[in-house]
Amino acid sequence: MANAGSMSVDGGEMMRDAEYSLKTPRSDANIDRQLARTLIAVGLGVAAAGLAGRYAFQLWKPLGQVFSETVRKMPSSAFSSYYKGGFEQKMSKREASLVLGISPVSTKAKVRDAHRKIMVLNHPDKGGSPYLAAKINEAKDLLDKESRR
């Protein structure tokens, strides 16, 4: 009996759906018009995006030329955080400060701390170069003599 009752409920829903579809007629012509309007709106949106993109590219050309000219005028070392060039025959105060990565007028404590950090990374016992370790030590000695306190 429970099955019979559930069938009548389903049947009642089907009747309500049929009555609703009779009261609100939806013809194929209405659906076609609505679809056509949607497609036209999408097409206009795509065309607007294309025109905006074209306009943006036209504006970008002169800006790109100005940017590329500016980049060409700048020295290539401006883009690198590394010191270009080799070591001088006799180390200068500037070169020593570049090796340790500190200011040329740093205190002895800063020189010591910078030397310790760099030597940990470049020590020959840890796979570093003996030549670089010697240059780091030379930079520390030079700045230690000339630094204050």
mmCIF file with all atom_site columns, C-alpha atoms in Angstrom:
data_model
loop_
_atom_site.group_PDB
_atom_site.id
_atom_site.type_symbol
_atom_site.label_atom_id
_atom_site.label_alt_id
_atom_site.label_comp_id
_atom_site.label_asym_id
_atom_site.label_entity_id
_atom_site.label_seq_id
_atom_site.pdbx_PDB_ins_code
_atom_site.Cartn_x
_atom_site.Cartn_y
_atom_site.Cartn_z
_atom_site.occupancy
_atom_site.B_iso_or_equiv
_atom_site.pdbx_formal_charge
_atom_site.auth_seq_id
_atom_site.auth_comp_id
_atom_site.auth_asym_id
_atom_site.auth_atom_id
_atom_site.pdbx_PDB_model_num
ATOM 1   C CA . MET A 1 1   ? 0.000  0.000  0.000   1.00 0.00 ? 1   MET A CA 1
ATOM 2   C CA . ALA A 1 2   ? 2.849  2.294  0.719   1.00 0.00 ? 2   ALA A CA 1
ATOM 3   C CA . ASN A 1 3   ? 3.911  1.937  -2.886  1.00 0.00 ? 3   ASN A CA 1
ATOM 4   C CA . ALA A 1 4   ? 0.501  2.882  -4.137  1.00 0.00 ? 4   ALA A CA 1
ATOM 5   C CA . GLY A 1 5   ? 0.509  6.045  -2.010  1.00 0.00 ? 5   GLY A CA 1
ATOM 6   C CA . SER A 1 6   ? 3.901  7.125  -3.241  1.00 0.00 ? 6   SER A CA 1
ATOM 7   C CA . MET A 1 7   ? 2.770  6.607  -6.817  1.00 0.00 ? 7   MET A CA 1
ATOM 8   C CA . SER A 1 8   ? -0.159 8.947  -6.314  1.00 0.00 ? 8   SER A CA 1
ATOM 9   C CA . VAL A 1 9   ? 2.157  11.613 -4.861  1.00 0.00 ? 9   VAL A CA 1
ATOM 10  C CA . ASP A 1 10  ? 4.434  11.312 -7.887  1.00 0.00 ? 10  ASP A CA 1
ATOM 11  C CA . GLY A 1 11  ? 1.421  11.416 -10.125 1.00 0.00 ? 11  GLY A CA 1
ATOM 12  C CA . GLY A 1 12  ? 0.208  14.582 -8.368  1.00 0.00 ? 12  GLY A CA 1
ATOM 13  C CA . GLU A 1 13  ? 3.558  16.320 -8.974  1.00 0.00 ? 13  GLU A CA 1
ATOM 14  C CA . MET A 1 14  ? 3.388  15.383 -12.633 1.00 0.00 ? 14  MET A CA 1
ATOM 15  C CA . MET A 1 15  ? -0.097 16.889 -12.853 1.00 0.00 ? 15  MET A CA 1
ATOM 16  C CA . ARG A 1 16  ? 1.068  20.149 -11.261 1.00 0.00 ? 16  ARG A CA 1
ATOM 17  C CA . ASP A 1 17  ? 4.020  20.342 -13.714 1.00 0.00 ? 17  ASP A CA 1
ATOM 18  C CA . ALA A 1 18  ? 1.657  19.771 -16.641 1.00 0.00 ? 18  ALA A CA 1
ATOM 19  C CA . GLU A 1 19  ? -0.725 22.481 -15.385 1.00 0.00 ? 19  GLU A CA 1
ATOM 20  C CA . TYR A 1 20  ? 2.196  24.942 -14.966 1.00 0.00 ? 20  TYR A CA 1
ATOM 21  C CA . SER A 1 21  ? 3.449  24.283 -18.467 1.00 0.00 ? 21  SER A CA 1
ATOM 22  C CA . LEU A 1 22  ? -0.041 24.936 -19.868 1.00 0.00 ? 22  LEU A CA 1
ATOM 23  C CA . LYS A 1 23  ? -0.346 28.247 -17.988 1.00 0.00 ? 23  LYS A CA 1
ATOM 24  C CA . THR A 1 24  ? 3.125  29.524 -19.038 1.00 0.00 ? 24  THR A CA 1
ATOM 25  C CA . PRO A 1 25  ? 3.645  28.593 -22.646 1.00 0.00 ? 25  PRO A CA 1
ATOM 26  C CA . ARG A 1 26  ? 7.301  28.440 -23.667 1.00 0.00 ? 26  ARG A CA 1
ATOM 27  C CA . SER A 1 27  ? 7.495  28.206 -27.367 1.00 0.00 ? 27  SER A CA 1
ATOM 28  C CA . ASP A 1 28  ? 10.563 27.383 -29.376 1.00 0.00 ? 28  ASP A CA 1
ATOM 29  C CA . ALA A 1 29  ? 10.505 30.894 -30.826 1.00 0.00 ? 29  ALA A CA 1
ATOM 30  C CA . ASN A 1 30  ? 10.937 32.466 -27.362 1.00 0.00 ? 30  ASN A CA 1
ATOM 31  C CA . ILE A 1 31  ? 13.838 30.163 -26.577 1.00 0.00 ? 31  ILE A CA 1
ATOM 32  C CA . ASP A 1 32  ? 15.461 30.939 -29.935 1.00 0.00 ? 32  ASP A CA 1
ATOM 33  C CA . ARG A 1 33  ? 15.142 34.704 -29.347 1.00 0.00 ? 33  ARG A CA 1
ATOM 34  C CA . GLN A 1 34  ? 16.648 34.418 -25.901 1.00 0.00 ? 34  GLN A CA 1
ATOM 35  C CA . LEU A 1 35  ? 19.531 32.319 -27.216 1.00 0.00 ? 35  LEU A CA 1
ATOM 36  C CA . ALA A 1 36  ? 20.137 34.803 -30.044 1.00 0.00 ? 36  ALA A CA 1
ATOM 37  C CA . ARG A 1 37  ? 20.275 37.705 -27.565 1.00 0.00 ? 37  ARG A CA 1
ATOM 38  C CA . THR A 1 38  ? 22.742 35.820 -25.395 1.00 0.00 ? 38  THR A CA 1
ATOM 39  C CA . LEU A 1 39  ? 24.967 34.990 -28.348 1.00 0.00 ? 39  LEU A CA 1
ATOM 40  C CA . ILE A 1 40  ? 24.910 38.615 -29.537 1.00 0.00 ? 40  ILE A CA 1
ATOM 41  C CA . ALA A 1 41  ? 25.869 39.838 -26.033 1.00 0.00 ? 41  ALA A CA 1
ATOM 42  C CA . VAL A 1 42  ? 28.762 37.353 -25.867 1.00 0.00 ? 42  VAL A CA 1
ATOM 43  C CA . GLY A 1 43  ? 29.928 38.359 -29.350 1.00 0.00 ? 43  GLY A CA 1
ATOM 44  C CA . LEU A 1 44  ? 29.875 42.056 -28.457 1.00 0.00 ? 44  LEU A CA 1
ATOM 45  C CA . GLY A 1 45  ? 31.851 41.325 -25.285 1.00 0.00 ? 45  GLY A CA 1
ATOM 46  C CA . VAL A 1 46  ? 34.517 39.423 -27.218 1.00 0.00 ? 46  VAL A CA 1
ATOM 47  C CA . ALA A 1 47  ? 34.742 42.226 -29.805 1.00 0.00 ? 47  ALA A CA 1
ATOM 48  C CA . ALA A 1 48  ? 35.125 44.848 -27.058 1.00 0.00 ? 48  ALA A CA 1
ATOM 49  C CA . ALA A 1 49  ? 37.880 42.833 -25.402 1.00 0.00 ? 49  ALA A CA 1
ATOM 50  C CA . GLY A 1 50  ? 39.678 42.491 -28.735 1.00 0.00 ? 50  GLY A CA 1
ATOM 51  C CA . LEU A 1 51  ? 39.516 46.218 -29.430 1.00 0.00 ? 51  LEU A CA 1
ATOM 52  C CA . ALA A 1 52  ? 40.734 47.031 -25.927 1.00 0.00 ? 52  ALA A CA 1
ATOM 53  C CA . GLY A 1 53  ? 43.636 44.622 -26.363 1.00 0.00 ? 53  GLY A CA 1
ATOM 54  C CA . ARG A 1 54  ? 44.559 46.142 -29.706 1.00 0.00 ? 54  ARG A CA 1
ATOM 55  C CA . TYR A 1 55  ? 44.518 49.623 -28.195 1.00 0.00 ? 55  TYR A CA 1
ATOM 56  C CA . ALA A 1 56  ? 46.689 48.449 -25.275 1.00 0.00 ? 56  ALA A CA 1
ATOM 57  C CA . PHE A 1 57  ? 49.271 46.940 -27.652 1.00 0.00 ? 57  PHE A CA 1
ATOM 58  C CA . GLN A 1 58  ? 49.394 50.170 -29.670 1.00 0.00 ? 58  GLN A CA 1
ATOM 59  C CA . LEU A 1 59  ? 50.101 52.101 -26.477 1.00 0.00 ? 59  LEU A CA 1
ATOM 60  C CA . TRP A 1 60  ? 52.682 49.543 -25.337 1.00 0.00 ? 60  TRP A CA 1
ATOM 61  C CA . LYS A 1 61  ? 54.931 49.871 -28.422 1.00 0.00 ? 61  LYS A CA 1
ATOM 62  C CA . PRO A 1 62  ? 56.245 53.381 -27.617 1.00 0.00 ? 62  PRO A CA 1
ATOM 63  C CA . LEU A 1 63  ? 56.525 52.560 -23.924 1.00 0.00 ? 63  LEU A CA 1
ATOM 64  C CA . GLY A 1 64  ? 58.447 49.384 -24.760 1.00 0.00 ? 64  GLY A CA 1
ATOM 65  C CA . GLN A 1 65  ? 60.860 51.348 -26.938 1.00 0.00 ? 65  GLN A CA 1
ATOM 66  C CA . VAL A 1 66  ? 61.505 53.881 -24.162 1.00 0.00 ? 66  VAL A CA 1
ATOM 67  C CA . PHE A 1 67  ? 62.039 51.071 -21.670 1.00 0.00 ? 67  PHE A CA 1
ATOM 68  C CA . SER A 1 68  ? 64.430 49.142 -23.932 1.00 0.00 ? 68  SER A CA 1
ATOM 69  C CA . GLU A 1 69  ? 66.463 52.302 -24.666 1.00 0.00 ? 69  GLU A CA 1
ATOM 70  C CA . THR A 1 70  ? 66.759 52.992 -20.939 1.00 0.00 ? 70  THR A CA 1
ATOM 71  C CA . VAL A 1 71  ? 67.895 49.429 -20.263 1.00 0.00 ? 71  VAL A CA 1
ATOM 72  C CA . ARG A 1 72  ? 70.504 49.635 -23.045 1.00 0.00 ? 72  ARG A CA 1
ATOM 73  C CA . LYS A 1 73  ? 71.934 52.827 -21.541 1.00 0.00 ? 73  LYS A CA 1
ATOM 74  C CA . MET A 1 74  ? 72.363 51.268 -18.083 1.00 0.00 ? 74  MET A CA 1
ATOM 75  C CA . PRO A 1 75  ? 75.556 49.343 -17.368 1.00 0.00 ? 75  PRO A CA 1
ATOM 76  C CA . SER A 1 76  ? 75.132 45.585 -17.211 1.00 0.00 ? 76  SER A CA 1
ATOM 77  C CA . SER A 1 77  ? 76.642 45.477 -13.728 1.00 0.00 ? 77  SER A CA 1
ATOM 78  C CA . ALA A 1 78  ? 73.623 47.426 -12.456 1.00 0.00 ? 78  ALA A CA 1
ATOM 79  C CA . PHE A 1 79  ? 71.493 44.270 -12.709 1.00 0.00 ? 79  PHE A CA 1
ATOM 80  C CA . SER A 1 80  ? 73.923 42.024 -10.869 1.00 0.00 ? 80  SER A CA 1
ATOM 81  C CA . SER A 1 81  ? 74.530 41.912 -7.148  1.00 0.00 ? 81  SER A CA 1
ATOM 82  C CA . TYR A 1 82  ? 77.992 40.446 -7.758  1.00 0.00 ? 82  TYR A CA 1
ATOM 83  C CA . TYR A 1 83  ? 81.222 42.363 -8.135  1.00 0.00 ? 83  TYR A CA 1
ATOM 84  C CA . LYS A 1 84  ? 82.375 42.321 -11.755 1.00 0.00 ? 84  LYS A CA 1
ATOM 85  C CA . GLY A 1 85  ? 86.097 41.930 -12.264 1.00 0.00 ? 85  GLY A CA 1
ATOM 86  C CA . GLY A 1 86  ? 88.935 40.136 -10.580 1.00 0.00 ? 86  GLY A CA 1
ATOM 87  C CA . PHE A 1 87  ? 91.089 40.956 -7.601  1.00 0.00 ? 87  PHE A CA 1
ATOM 88  C CA . GLU A 1 88  ? 93.575 43.800 -7.700  1.00 0.00 ? 88  GLU A CA 1
ATOM 89  C CA . GLN A 1 89  ? 97.301 43.093 -7.225  1.00 0.00 ? 89  GLN A CA 1
ATOM 90  C CA . LYS A 1 90  ? 97.307 44.913 -3.875  1.00 0.00 ? 90  LYS A CA 1
ATOM 91  C CA . MET A 1 91  ? 93.932 44.930 -2.097  1.00 0.00 ? 91  MET A CA 1
ATOM 92  C CA . SER A 1 92  ? 92.381 48.346 -1.571  1.00 0.00 ? 92  SER A CA 1
ATOM 93  C CA . LYS A 1 93  ? 90.015 49.344 1.207   1.00 0.00 ? 93  LYS A CA 1
ATOM 94  C CA . ARG A 1 94  ? 87.128 49.457 -1.295  1.00 0.00 ? 94  ARG A CA 1
ATOM 95  C CA . GLU A 1 95  ? 87.860 45.948 -2.569  1.00 0.00 ? 95  GLU A CA 1
ATOM 96  C CA . ALA A 1 96  ? 88.187 44.626 0.985   1.00 0.00 ? 96  ALA A CA 1
ATOM 97  C CA . SER A 1 97  ? 84.804 46.052 1.910   1.00 0.00 ? 97  SER A CA 1
ATOM 98  C CA . LEU A 1 98  ? 83.268 44.510 -1.239  1.00 0.00 ? 98  LEU A CA 1
ATOM 99  C CA . VAL A 1 99  ? 84.750 41.101 -0.383  1.00 0.00 ? 99  VAL A CA 1
ATOM 100 C CA . LEU A 1 100 ? 83.304 41.180 3.135   1.00 0.00 ? 100 LEU A CA 1
ATOM 101 C CA . GLY A 1 101 ? 80.062 42.898 2.076   1.00 0.00 ? 101 GLY A CA 1
ATOM 102 C CA . ILE A 1 102 ? 80.302 45.747 4.573   1.00 0.00 ? 102 ILE A CA 1
ATOM 103 C CA . SER A 1 103 ? 80.909 49.482 4.547   1.00 0.00 ? 103 SER A CA 1
ATOM 104 C CA . PRO A 1 104 ? 84.522 50.673 4.257   1.00 0.00 ? 104 PRO A CA 1
ATOM 105 C CA . VAL A 1 105 ? 84.112 52.596 7.542   1.00 0.00 ? 105 VAL A CA 1
ATOM 106 C CA . SER A 1 106 ? 82.681 49.684 9.594   1.00 0.00 ? 106 SER A CA 1
ATOM 107 C CA . THR A 1 107 ? 83.707 48.981 13.161  1.00 0.00 ? 107 THR A CA 1
ATOM 108 C CA . LYS A 1 108 ? 86.005 46.118 14.162  1.00 0.00 ? 108 LYS A CA 1
ATOM 109 C CA . ALA A 1 109 ? 83.034 44.153 15.489  1.00 0.00 ? 109 ALA A CA 1
ATOM 110 C CA . LYS A 1 110 ? 81.235 44.371 12.145  1.00 0.00 ? 110 LYS A CA 1
ATOM 111 C CA . VAL A 1 111 ? 84.401 43.372 10.282  1.00 0.00 ? 111 VAL A CA 1
ATOM 112 C CA . ARG A 1 112 ? 84.827 40.373 12.602  1.00 0.00 ? 112 ARG A CA 1
ATOM 113 C CA . ASP A 1 113 ? 81.196 39.270 12.201  1.00 0.00 ? 113 ASP A CA 1
ATOM 114 C CA . ALA A 1 114 ? 81.259 39.629 8.408   1.00 0.00 ? 114 ALA A CA 1
ATOM 115 C CA . HIS A 1 115 ? 84.566 37.729 8.198   1.00 0.00 ? 115 HIS A CA 1
ATOM 116 C CA . ARG A 1 116 ? 83.188 34.901 10.335  1.00 0.00 ? 116 ARG A CA 1
ATOM 117 C CA . LYS A 1 117 ? 80.007 34.562 8.227   1.00 0.00 ? 117 LYS A CA 1
ATOM 118 C CA . ILE A 1 118 ? 81.886 34.505 4.923   1.00 0.00 ? 118 ILE A CA 1
ATOM 119 C CA . MET A 1 119 ? 84.605 32.149 6.152   1.00 0.00 ? 119 MET A CA 1
ATOM 120 C CA . VAL A 1 120 ? 81.997 29.646 7.340   1.00 0.00 ? 120 VAL A CA 1
ATOM 121 C CA . LEU A 1 121 ? 80.691 29.506 3.784   1.00 0.00 ? 121 LEU A CA 1
ATOM 122 C CA . ASN A 1 122 ? 84.079 29.506 2.010   1.00 0.00 ? 122 ASN A CA 1
ATOM 123 C CA . HIS A 1 123 ? 86.440 27.635 4.344   1.00 0.00 ? 123 HIS A CA 1
ATOM 124 C CA . PRO A 1 124 ? 88.798 25.217 2.510   1.00 0.00 ? 124 PRO A CA 1
ATOM 125 C CA . ASP A 1 125 ? 88.009 22.431 5.010   1.00 0.00 ? 125 ASP A CA 1
ATOM 126 C CA . LYS A 1 126 ? 84.333 22.694 4.004   1.00 0.00 ? 126 LYS A CA 1
ATOM 127 C CA . GLY A 1 127 ? 85.009 22.555 0.254   1.00 0.00 ? 127 GLY A CA 1
ATOM 128 C CA . GLY A 1 128 ? 85.833 26.223 -0.309  1.00 0.00 ? 128 GLY A CA 1
ATOM 129 C CA . SER A 1 129 ? 88.729 27.614 -2.291  1.00 0.00 ? 129 SER A CA 1
ATOM 130 C CA . PRO A 1 130 ? 92.017 28.261 -0.473  1.00 0.00 ? 130 PRO A CA 1
ATOM 131 C CA . TYR A 1 131 ? 92.601 31.291 -2.720  1.00 0.00 ? 131 TYR A CA 1
ATOM 132 C CA . LEU A 1 132 ? 89.256 32.837 -1.765  1.00 0.00 ? 132 LEU A CA 1
ATOM 133 C CA . ALA A 1 133 ? 89.884 32.098 1.912   1.00 0.00 ? 133 ALA A CA 1
ATOM 134 C CA . ALA A 1 134 ? 93.236 33.902 1.644   1.00 0.00 ? 134 ALA A CA 1
ATOM 135 C CA . LYS A 1 135 ? 91.556 36.916 0.005   1.00 0.00 ? 135 LYS A CA 1
ATOM 136 C CA . ILE A 1 136 ? 88.857 36.983 2.703   1.00 0.00 ? 136 ILE A CA 1
ATOM 137 C CA . ASN A 1 137 ? 91.529 36.909 5.400   1.00 0.00 ? 137 ASN A CA 1
ATOM 138 C CA . GLU A 1 138 ? 93.493 39.635 3.601   1.00 0.00 ? 138 GLU A CA 1
ATOM 139 C CA . ALA A 1 139 ? 90.351 41.806 3.454   1.00 0.00 ? 139 ALA A CA 1
ATOM 140 C CA . LYS A 1 140 ? 89.750 41.283 7.185   1.00 0.00 ? 140 LYS A CA 1
ATOM 141 C CA . ASP A 1 141 ? 93.339 42.171 8.057   1.00 0.00 ? 141 ASP A CA 1
ATOM 142 C CA . LEU A 1 142 ? 93.278 45.317 5.927   1.00 0.00 ? 142 LEU A CA 1
ATOM 143 C CA . LEU A 1 143 ? 89.978 46.572 7.364   1.00 0.00 ? 143 LEU A CA 1
ATOM 144 C CA . ASP A 1 144 ? 90.970 45.597 10.911  1.00 0.00 ? 144 ASP A CA 1
ATOM 145 C CA . LYS A 1 145 ? 94.053 47.833 10.702  1.00 0.00 ? 145 LYS A CA 1
ATOM 146 C CA . GLU A 1 146 ? 92.061 50.794 9.395   1.00 0.00 ? 146 GLU A CA 1
ATOM 147 C CA . SER A 1 147 ? 88.799 50.371 11.343  1.00 0.00 ? 147 SER A CA 1
ATOM 148 C CA . ARG A 1 148 ? 87.894 52.148 14.548  1.00 0.00 ? 148 ARG A CA 1
ATOM 149 C CA . ARG A 1 149 ? 87.321 50.609 17.990  1.00 0.00 ? 149 ARG A CA 1
#
